[in-house]
Amino acid sequence: MWAFIQAAWVKKVHPESKALLYYGIAVGLFVLMFGGAFMAGVQGQAAAGRERVFLLFRLGGAIMWLVAAFNMRSSIEEHFNSALSPSVLSL
């Protein structure tokens, strides 16, 4: 939840940031993984969580989460480096 709040703030101060989109994709992949594994478990498949498609959803969600975090980091750095440039801080 906190990642979405941070990404929304970054989107406000740096509109070109795509961190919020990437976090949304990551959560969507995690929901697909859990929902699909749950439905397969309800149908009686004991090893549903270990199927390749669910592992791919998990891996894809984790990668997108990391991409979002690093995208947000670069946007924050760009925002503060431009706001605190030496010309602004000169006396």
mmCIF file of C-alpha atoms in Angstrom:
data_model
loop_
_atom_site.group_PDB
_atom_site.id
_atom_site.type_symbol
_atom_site.label_atom_id
_atom_site.label_comp_id
_atom_site.label_asym_id
_atom_site.label_seq_id
_atom_site.Cartn_x
_atom_site.Cartn_y
_atom_site.Cartn_z
ATOM 1 C CA MET A 1 0.000 0.000 0.000
ATOM 2 C CA TRP A 2 2.774 2.443 0.922
ATOM 3 C CA ALA A 3 4.443 1.859 -2.447
ATOM 4 C CA PHE A 4 1.296 3.100 -4.216
ATOM 5 C CA ILE A 5 1.178 6.215 -2.028
ATOM 6 C CA GLN A 6 4.810 6.958 -2.813
ATOM 7 C CA ALA A 7 4.310 6.282 -6.523
ATOM 8 C CA ALA A 8 1.301 8.620 -6.602
ATOM 9 C CA TRP A 9 3.399 11.382 -5.001
ATOM 10 C CA VAL A 10 6.201 10.782 -7.499
ATOM 11 C CA LYS A 11 3.659 10.949 -10.337
ATOM 12 C CA LYS A 12 2.543 14.330 -8.987
ATOM 13 C CA VAL A 13 6.042 15.824 -8.829
ATOM 14 C CA HIS A 14 7.432 14.027 -11.904
ATOM 15 C CA PRO A 15 4.546 13.325 -14.336
ATOM 16 C CA GLU A 16 6.710 11.235 -16.692
ATOM 17 C CA SER A 17 7.188 8.543 -14.002
ATOM 18 C CA LYS A 18 5.690 5.166 -14.812
ATOM 19 C CA ALA A 19 6.169 3.657 -11.338
ATOM 20 C CA LEU A 20 2.439 3.683 -10.547
ATOM 21 C CA LEU A 21 1.690 1.777 -13.765
ATOM 22 C CA TYR A 22 4.419 -0.773 -13.036
ATOM 23 C CA TYR A 23 3.166 -1.311 -9.467
ATOM 24 C CA GLY A 24 -0.342 -1.843 -10.848
ATOM 25 C CA ILE A 25 0.914 -4.449 -13.318
ATOM 26 C CA ALA A 26 2.843 -6.212 -10.539
ATOM 27 C CA VAL A 27 -0.206 -6.379 -8.282
ATOM 28 C CA GLY A 28 -2.319 -7.592 -11.208
ATOM 29 C CA LEU A 29 0.113 -10.434 -11.850
ATOM 30 C CA PHE A 30 0.104 -11.381 -8.166
ATOM 31 C CA VAL A 31 -3.709 -11.386 -8.129
ATOM 32 C CA LEU A 32 -3.759 -13.608 -11.226
ATOM 33 C CA MET A 33 -1.309 -15.974 -9.562
ATOM 34 C CA PHE A 34 -3.251 -16.246 -6.294
ATOM 35 C CA GLY A 35 -6.640 -16.391 -7.992
ATOM 36 C CA GLY A 36 -5.568 -19.038 -10.465
ATOM 37 C CA ALA A 37 -3.874 -21.158 -7.808
ATOM 38 C CA PHE A 38 -6.929 -20.843 -5.568
ATOM 39 C CA MET A 39 -9.290 -21.922 -8.352
ATOM 40 C CA ALA A 40 -7.036 -24.844 -9.287
ATOM 41 C CA GLY A 41 -6.908 -25.861 -5.615
ATOM 42 C CA VAL A 42 -10.697 -25.717 -5.350
ATOM 43 C CA GLN A 43 -10.898 -28.038 -8.353
ATOM 44 C CA GLY A 44 -8.755 -30.580 -6.504
ATOM 45 C CA GLN A 45 -5.301 -30.030 -7.984
ATOM 46 C CA ALA A 46 -2.994 -30.375 -4.983
ATOM 47 C CA ALA A 47 0.162 -28.936 -6.596
ATOM 48 C CA ALA A 48 -1.587 -26.007 -8.274
ATOM 49 C CA GLY A 49 0.744 -23.392 -6.810
ATOM 50 C CA ARG A 50 3.761 -25.046 -8.409
ATOM 51 C CA GLU A 51 2.520 -25.035 -11.988
ATOM 52 C CA ARG A 52 4.686 -23.144 -14.434
ATOM 53 C CA VAL A 53 2.123 -20.510 -15.335
ATOM 54 C CA PHE A 54 1.682 -19.518 -11.694
ATOM 55 C CA LEU A 55 5.430 -19.424 -11.174
ATOM 56 C CA LEU A 56 5.722 -17.181 -14.248
ATOM 57 C CA PHE A 57 3.076 -14.843 -12.813
ATOM 58 C CA ARG A 58 5.004 -14.739 -9.522
ATOM 59 C CA LEU A 59 8.316 -14.073 -11.248
ATOM 60 C CA GLY A 60 6.787 -11.459 -13.554
ATOM 61 C CA GLY A 61 5.139 -9.699 -10.620
ATOM 62 C CA ALA A 62 8.380 -9.638 -8.644
ATOM 63 C CA ILE A 63 10.322 -8.265 -11.610
ATOM 64 C CA MET A 64 7.716 -5.580 -12.267
ATOM 65 C CA TRP A 65 7.782 -4.637 -8.558
ATOM 66 C CA LEU A 66 11.539 -4.115 -8.734
ATOM 67 C CA VAL A 67 11.269 -2.192 -12.011
ATOM 68 C CA ALA A 68 8.678 0.079 -10.395
ATOM 69 C CA ALA A 69 10.847 0.673 -7.329
ATOM 70 C CA PHE A 70 13.898 1.602 -9.398
ATOM 71 C CA ASN A 71 11.803 3.748 -11.748
ATOM 72 C CA MET A 72 10.444 5.610 -8.738
ATOM 73 C CA ARG A 73 13.975 5.983 -7.347
ATOM 74 C CA SER A 74 15.264 7.540 -10.559
ATOM 75 C CA SER A 75 12.287 9.903 -10.733
ATOM 76 C CA ILE A 76 12.878 11.040 -7.139
ATOM 77 C CA GLU A 77 16.579 11.567 -7.816
ATOM 78 C CA GLU A 78 15.798 13.561 -10.944
ATOM 79 C CA HIS A 79 13.251 15.678 -9.073
ATOM 80 C CA PHE A 80 15.516 16.539 -6.172
ATOM 81 C CA ASN A 81 18.653 16.965 -8.262
ATOM 82 C CA SER A 82 16.867 19.457 -10.508
ATOM 83 C CA ALA A 83 15.290 21.245 -7.542
ATOM 84 C CA LEU A 84 18.575 21.515 -5.665
ATOM 85 C CA SER A 85 20.873 22.382 -8.553
ATOM 86 C CA PRO A 86 23.937 24.519 -7.699
ATOM 87 C CA SER A 87 22.487 27.552 -9.484
ATOM 88 C CA VAL A 88 19.479 27.497 -7.141
ATOM 89 C CA LEU A 89 21.672 27.155 -4.077
ATOM 90 C CA SER A 90 24.098 29.934 -4.983
ATOM 91 C CA LEU A 91 24.210 32.865 -2.580
#
